[in-house]
Coordinates of C-alpha atoms in Angstrom, one line a residue:
Chain A
M7 CA 6.3 36.7 21.4
G8 CA 3.7 34.9 19.0
I9 CA 0.8 34.2 21.5
C10 CA -1.2 32.4 18.5
C11 CA -2.4 33.8 14.9
Q12 CA -4.4 30.1 13.8
A13 CA -7.3 29.9 15.6
Q14 CA -10.9 30.2 13.6
A15 CA -13.8 32.0 15.1
Q16 CA -16.3 30.4 16.6
L17 CA -19.4 31.9 16.4
P18 CA -21.1 33.5 13.1
M19 CA -19.0 37.2 12.7
P20 CA -21.7 38.5 10.8
W21 CA -19.6 41.4 8.6
M22 CA -17.5 39.1 6.9
K23 CA -20.7 37.7 5.1
K24 CA -21.1 41.7 4.5
K25 CA -18.1 41.8 2.1
K26 CA -16.6 38.4 1.3
K27 CA -14.9 39.5 -1.4
K28 CA -13.5 42.2 -0.6
N29 CA -11.8 40.7 3.7
E30 CA -10.6 37.7 1.9
A31 CA -7.4 39.3 0.9
L32 CA -7.1 41.4 4.6
R33 CA -7.8 37.9 6.5
S34 CA -4.7 36.1 4.8
S35 CA -1.5 35.9 6.3
E36 CA 0.3 38.3 4.0
H37 CA -1.6 41.7 4.6
P38 CA -1.5 44.1 1.8
V39 CA -0.7 47.5 2.9
V40 CA -3.7 49.8 3.2
Q41 CA -3.3 53.6 3.3
S42 CA -6.9 55.2 2.7
I43 CA -8.3 53.8 5.7
R44 CA -10.9 55.8 7.9
A45 CA -9.7 57.1 10.7
I46 CA -13.0 56.4 12.7
P47 CA -12.8 57.6 16.2
I48 CA -12.8 54.2 19.1
R49 CA -13.7 54.7 22.0
V50 CA -13.5 52.4 25.1
L51 CA -16.1 51.9 27.8
T52 CA -15.7 50.0 31.0
V53 CA -17.3 49.4 33.4
G54 CA -15.7 48.9 36.4
K55 CA -13.7 50.8 40.1
K56 CA -10.1 53.2 39.8
R57 CA -8.0 51.6 38.7
S58 CA -3.9 51.2 40.1
K59 CA -1.1 53.3 38.7
G60 CA 0.1 51.0 37.0
I61 CA -2.6 50.4 34.6
Q62 CA -3.3 53.6 34.2
L63 CA 0.3 54.2 32.8
V64 CA 0.1 51.5 30.4
V65 CA -3.3 52.8 29.3
D66 CA -2.4 56.2 28.7
E67 CA 0.9 54.6 26.5
Y68 CA -1.1 52.6 24.5
K69 CA -3.9 55.7 23.8
E70 CA -0.9 58.2 22.8
K71 CA 0.2 55.4 20.4
I72 CA -3.2 54.7 18.9
N73 CA -4.0 58.7 18.7
Y74 CA -1.9 58.2 15.8
Y75 CA -3.7 56.5 13.8
C76 CA -7.5 58.1 15.3
S77 CA -8.8 59.1 18.0
M78 CA -9.4 56.9 21.1
E79 CA -11.1 57.9 24.0
D80 CA -11.3 56.0 27.2
V81 CA -14.4 55.7 29.3
L82 CA -14.3 54.2 32.7
I83 CA -18.0 54.0 34.3
R84 CA -18.9 53.8 37.8
S85 CA -19.4 50.0 39.1
N86 CA -21.9 49.4 40.5
P87 CA -23.9 52.7 40.4
K88 CA -26.6 52.4 42.7
N89 CA -24.1 49.9 44.8
T90 CA -26.7 47.4 45.8
S91 CA -25.5 44.0 46.6
N92 CA -27.9 42.5 44.8
V93 CA -26.1 41.5 41.3
K94 CA -29.3 41.2 38.7
A95 CA -29.7 45.1 40.2
Q96 CA -25.9 45.4 40.0
I97 CA -26.2 44.5 36.2
E98 CA -29.8 46.4 35.2
A99 CA -27.4 49.6 36.7
E100 CA -24.3 48.8 34.4
D101 CA -26.5 48.0 31.6
I102 CA -28.1 51.5 31.6
S103 CA -25.0 53.8 32.0
V104 CA -23.5 51.6 29.1
I105 CA -25.7 52.6 27.1
K106 CA -26.4 56.1 28.0
Q107 CA -22.8 56.1 26.6
L108 CA -24.1 55.3 23.3
R109 CA -25.2 56.5 20.5
P110 CA -27.7 55.4 17.6
D111 CA -25.4 55.2 15.1
D112 CA -22.2 53.6 16.5
W113 CA -20.8 50.5 15.8
V114 CA -20.4 48.7 19.2
L115 CA -18.5 45.8 19.5
V116 CA -18.5 43.9 22.8
L117 CA -16.5 41.8 24.8
D118 CA -18.1 38.7 26.7
E119 CA -17.2 35.1 27.3
H120 CA -19.6 34.0 24.3
G121 CA -18.3 36.3 22.1
A122 CA -15.4 34.6 19.0
D123 CA -12.7 33.9 19.0
I124 CA -11.0 36.1 16.7
T125 CA -7.2 37.1 15.2
S126 CA -5.7 39.6 15.2
E127 CA -5.3 40.3 11.9
Q128 CA -9.6 39.6 12.1
L129 CA -9.2 42.5 14.6
A130 CA -8.0 44.7 12.1
S131 CA -10.5 43.6 9.3
L132 CA -13.0 44.2 11.9
I133 CA -12.1 48.5 12.4
E134 CA -12.0 48.3 8.5
D135 CA -15.5 47.2 8.1
A136 CA -17.1 49.7 11.1
A137 CA -15.3 52.1 9.2
I138 CA -16.4 51.9 6.4
T139 CA -20.0 51.2 7.4
G140 CA -20.4 55.6 7.9
S141 CA -20.4 55.0 11.8
S142 CA -19.4 58.1 13.3
R143 CA -17.7 55.8 16.4
L144 CA -16.6 52.5 17.0
S145 CA -17.6 51.3 20.2
F146 CA -15.5 48.4 22.5
C147 CA -17.6 47.6 25.2
I148 CA -16.4 46.0 27.9
G149 CA -18.2 44.6 31.3
G150 CA -18.0 44.9 35.0
P151 CA -17.3 41.9 37.4
Y152 CA -20.8 39.9 36.5
G153 CA -20.3 40.6 32.5
H154 CA -23.2 43.1 30.1
G155 CA -26.8 42.8 31.0
S156 CA -29.7 42.4 28.0
Q157 CA -29.5 45.4 26.5
V158 CA -26.1 45.6 25.7
R159 CA -25.6 42.7 24.2
S160 CA -28.6 44.1 22.3
R161 CA -27.1 46.6 21.1
A162 CA -23.8 44.6 20.0
N163 CA -23.1 44.6 16.4
L164 CA -21.0 42.1 17.5
T165 CA -19.8 40.1 20.1
I166 CA -15.9 39.3 20.8
R167 CA -13.7 37.2 23.1
L168 CA -9.7 38.3 23.9
S169 CA -9.5 34.8 25.5
S170 CA -10.2 31.5 26.8
M171 CA -9.4 32.8 30.4
V172 CA -11.5 34.7 32.3
L173 CA -9.9 38.5 32.7
N174 CA -10.5 40.8 35.0
H175 CA -11.6 44.2 33.3
Q176 CA -8.4 46.2 33.6
I177 CA -6.1 42.8 32.3
A178 CA -9.0 43.2 29.4
L179 CA -8.5 47.0 28.7
I180 CA -5.3 46.5 28.4
V181 CA -5.4 43.7 26.0
L182 CA -7.9 44.8 24.0
L183 CA -5.3 48.5 23.6
E184 CA -2.9 46.8 22.7
Q185 CA -5.1 44.8 19.9
I186 CA -6.3 48.0 18.4
Y187 CA -2.7 49.8 18.0
R188 CA -1.5 46.5 16.9
A189 CA -4.4 46.3 14.6
W190 CA -3.7 49.6 13.2
T191 CA 0.0 48.6 12.2
I192 CA -1.7 45.7 10.2
L193 CA -3.9 48.0 8.3
K194 CA -1.1 50.2 7.4
G195 CA 1.2 47.8 6.9
Q196 CA 3.7 48.9 9.3
K197 CA 6.2 47.1 11.6
Y198 CA 4.7 46.3 15.3
H199 CA 6.9 48.2 17.7
H200 CA 7.0 46.4 20.7
Chain B
M11 CA -15.4 41.4 33.8
G12 CA -16.6 38.0 32.5
I13 CA -14.6 36.9 29.5
C14 CA -14.6 33.5 28.7
C15 CA -14.6 30.4 30.8
Q16 CA -16.5 28.0 28.3
A17 CA -13.8 26.5 26.2
Q18 CA -12.0 23.7 25.0
A19 CA -8.8 22.9 25.2
Q20 CA -8.0 22.5 21.1
L21 CA -4.7 20.1 22.0
P22 CA -4.1 16.9 24.2
M23 CA -3.1 18.0 27.6
P24 CA -1.5 15.1 29.0
W25 CA -1.7 16.0 33.0
M26 CA -5.1 15.2 31.9
K27 CA -5.1 11.6 31.8
K28 CA -2.7 11.1 34.1
K29 CA -4.9 11.8 37.0
K30 CA -8.0 11.8 35.3
K31 CA -9.7 10.6 38.4
K32 CA -8.5 13.5 40.8
N33 CA -9.2 15.9 39.4
E34 CA -13.1 15.1 37.7
A35 CA -13.8 17.1 40.6
L36 CA -11.4 20.2 40.0
R37 CA -12.7 20.8 36.3
S38 CA -16.3 21.5 37.2
S39 CA -17.0 25.1 37.7
E40 CA -18.2 24.1 41.1
H41 CA -14.7 24.2 42.3
P42 CA -13.9 22.6 45.9
V43 CA -12.0 24.1 48.3
V44 CA -8.7 23.0 48.5
Q45 CA -6.4 23.8 51.5
S46 CA -3.6 21.7 51.3
I47 CA -1.5 22.5 48.2
R48 CA 1.8 22.9 48.1
A49 CA 3.3 26.1 47.5
I50 CA 5.5 24.8 44.0
P51 CA 7.7 28.0 43.2
I52 CA 6.5 29.7 40.4
R53 CA 9.5 31.2 38.0
V54 CA 7.9 33.5 35.0
L55 CA 10.9 33.7 32.7
T56 CA 10.2 36.5 29.9
V57 CA 12.4 37.6 26.3
G58 CA 12.4 40.8 26.0
K59 CA 13.9 44.5 26.1
K60 CA 13.1 46.7 29.8
R61 CA 9.5 46.9 30.0
S62 CA 8.1 50.5 30.5
K63 CA 7.8 52.6 34.1
G64 CA 3.1 51.1 33.8
I65 CA 4.4 46.9 33.3
Q66 CA 6.7 47.0 35.5
L67 CA 3.9 48.5 38.1
V68 CA 1.4 46.4 37.0
V69 CA 3.7 43.1 36.8
D70 CA 4.8 44.3 40.9
E71 CA 1.2 44.2 42.0
Y72 CA 0.8 40.6 40.8
K73 CA 4.0 40.0 42.3
E74 CA 3.1 41.1 45.3
K75 CA -0.8 39.5 45.4
I76 CA 0.4 35.8 44.3
N77 CA 3.1 36.2 47.0
Y78 CA 0.8 35.4 49.6
Y79 CA 0.4 32.4 48.2
C80 CA 3.9 31.1 47.1
S81 CA 7.6 32.9 46.0
M82 CA 6.9 34.1 42.6
E83 CA 10.3 35.1 41.3
D84 CA 10.1 37.1 37.7
V85 CA 13.3 36.6 35.0
L86 CA 13.9 39.5 31.8
I87 CA 15.8 38.0 30.3
R88 CA 17.6 40.5 27.6
S89 CA 15.7 40.1 24.0
N90 CA 18.4 39.0 21.3
P91 CA 21.6 38.5 23.3
K92 CA 24.2 38.3 20.5
N93 CA 22.6 41.1 18.9
T94 CA 22.7 39.5 15.4
S95 CA 20.8 41.1 12.9
N96 CA 19.9 37.3 11.7
V97 CA 16.5 35.7 13.2
K98 CA 17.8 32.3 13.5
A99 CA 20.5 33.3 15.1
Q100 CA 18.3 35.8 18.0
I101 CA 16.5 32.4 18.6
E102 CA 18.5 30.2 19.2
A103 CA 20.5 32.4 21.2
E104 CA 17.2 33.1 23.3
D105 CA 16.2 30.0 23.2
I106 CA 20.0 28.6 24.6
S107 CA 19.7 32.0 27.2
V108 CA 16.1 30.0 28.1
I109 CA 17.6 26.7 29.0
K110 CA 21.0 28.1 30.9
Q111 CA 17.6 29.1 33.7
L112 CA 16.2 26.1 33.6
R113 CA 16.7 23.1 36.2
P114 CA 16.3 19.0 34.9
D115 CA 13.6 19.3 37.7
D116 CA 11.9 22.3 36.9
W117 CA 8.3 21.8 35.7
V118 CA 8.1 23.9 32.4
L119 CA 4.9 25.6 30.8
V120 CA 5.7 26.8 27.7
L121 CA 3.5 29.9 25.6
D122 CA 3.5 29.6 22.0
E123 CA 0.8 30.0 19.2
H124 CA 0.4 26.9 19.1
G125 CA -0.3 25.8 22.6
A126 CA -3.5 24.5 24.0
D127 CA -6.4 27.3 24.4
I128 CA -6.8 26.8 28.5
T129 CA -9.5 28.3 30.9
S130 CA -8.5 29.8 34.4
E131 CA -10.0 26.5 35.6
Q132 CA -7.6 25.3 34.0
L133 CA -4.6 26.8 34.7
A134 CA -5.6 26.5 38.4
S135 CA -5.4 22.7 37.9
L136 CA -2.2 22.7 36.1
I137 CA -0.5 24.4 39.4
E138 CA -1.2 22.0 41.3
D139 CA -0.6 19.4 38.8
A140 CA 2.9 21.0 39.2
A141 CA 3.3 20.7 42.5
I142 CA 2.2 16.9 43.1
T143 CA 4.6 16.2 40.7
G144 CA 7.5 16.6 42.9
S145 CA 9.2 19.0 40.5
S146 CA 10.9 22.0 42.8
R147 CA 9.6 24.9 40.4
L148 CA 6.9 26.0 37.7
S149 CA 8.7 27.7 34.8
F150 CA 6.6 30.0 32.9
C151 CA 8.3 30.6 29.4
I152 CA 7.1 33.3 27.8
G153 CA 9.1 34.7 24.0
G154 CA 10.4 37.2 22.4
P155 CA 9.0 38.5 19.1
Y156 CA 10.0 35.3 16.6
G157 CA 8.8 33.1 19.9
H158 CA 10.9 30.1 21.0
G159 CA 13.7 27.8 20.0
S160 CA 13.6 24.3 19.6
Q161 CA 14.8 23.8 22.7
V162 CA 12.7 25.6 24.7
R163 CA 10.3 23.8 22.6
S164 CA 10.5 20.4 23.1
R165 CA 11.3 21.1 26.7
A166 CA 7.9 22.1 27.7
N167 CA 5.8 19.6 29.3
L168 CA 3.1 21.5 28.1
T169 CA 2.7 24.1 25.7
I170 CA -0.3 26.6 25.9
R171 CA -1.2 30.2 24.6
L172 CA -3.3 32.8 26.3
S173 CA -5.0 34.5 23.9
S174 CA -5.7 33.6 20.3
M175 CA -4.4 37.4 19.3
V176 CA -0.6 37.8 18.9
L177 CA 0.1 39.4 22.1
N178 CA 3.3 41.3 22.9
H179 CA 5.1 39.5 26.2
Q180 CA 4.9 42.7 28.1
I181 CA 0.7 42.2 27.6
A182 CA 1.8 38.4 28.0
L183 CA 3.3 38.5 31.2
I184 CA 0.5 40.7 33.0
V185 CA -2.0 37.7 31.5
L186 CA -0.2 35.5 33.0
L187 CA 0.3 37.0 36.2
E188 CA -3.1 37.9 37.0
Q189 CA -4.1 34.4 35.9
I190 CA -1.9 32.8 38.4
Y191 CA -3.2 34.9 40.7
R192 CA -6.7 33.9 39.7
A193 CA -5.4 30.2 39.3
W194 CA -4.5 30.6 43.2
T195 CA -7.7 32.4 44.2
I196 CA -9.9 28.9 42.5
L197 CA -7.4 26.5 44.0
K198 CA -8.1 27.8 47.8
G199 CA -11.7 28.4 47.4
Q200 CA -11.6 32.3 48.0
K201 CA -13.1 35.9 46.4
Y202 CA -11.2 36.8 43.7
H203 CA -9.9 40.6 44.3
H204 CA -10.7 42.9 41.3

């Protein structure tokens, strides 16, 4: 189905400014065939509880598809590790758990309600840009039920959102994985397999 | 996770004008407890191929959750019923198949790339509004790989989109079902169960 592709980013996207000339073509609707993009390893960190069987099967399905293009690691970080009833303490504990998973040379993309709306083409450009920077990994961070803490927010190289609606972390993960797979088909100039 | 809830609709939403006074409260961040909403039957029509096992499990999971609030029917319409290689003919054939599934008194909500961005709260108001109109059913239409035909577009009472990114029909279905479930928890003033 075709749910959108004309939205404009609502927040500044610093990576666009850096390589404006290079990326102009990538953001046009006629995406050129690009064969030589470094297969930067991708890591998706999700804060949440154990997944349902169906969600895990869909995650595995997209992981296999993405692994055709690059290594993709799916990391589930336990929600509320200190088992507290205090929301602030929960957010802080989850924040620390996520930060521990990040390396200094990771390129970090955070999913957050205050993030920018981007198109599938822009996500493709973003993956390419992360590969060009020389970062060792591209890490996506999906927060828990109360969102991210201040450390993760500060660490973000870019913050985006997947929808104008609130998505739970399991659904957000599936949408993100499908978008990563779609991004690679765009970058490689290949047909998208439904 | 909290991916958004502050986006404003980018296209006019006629249903908002009709009952502005009534719906003002519903669209505030402090959604009141509404107990007496008619459980309008919901039907989700998806044009596509056979689903993967994981997708079907997730669909069944949300169907069960939604059935707690209203009857929810999941209708898979065969993509490209005439098995043509002509894209225009495929769209037209799918268009006819979808239209055949709609009754004159259905309240029809079409998902389309040119639709409005809405928040989860707005979807909740929309379900309530459809129930108030006296329509016998609320039908959501998710198009095939090339989107909807002209008849379905014309039949829509409202057209929305789920994301600024292009989603395939399986992922769109899952996002929509999660949003319908979330909408009911909002309308009933209940805690969302992750």
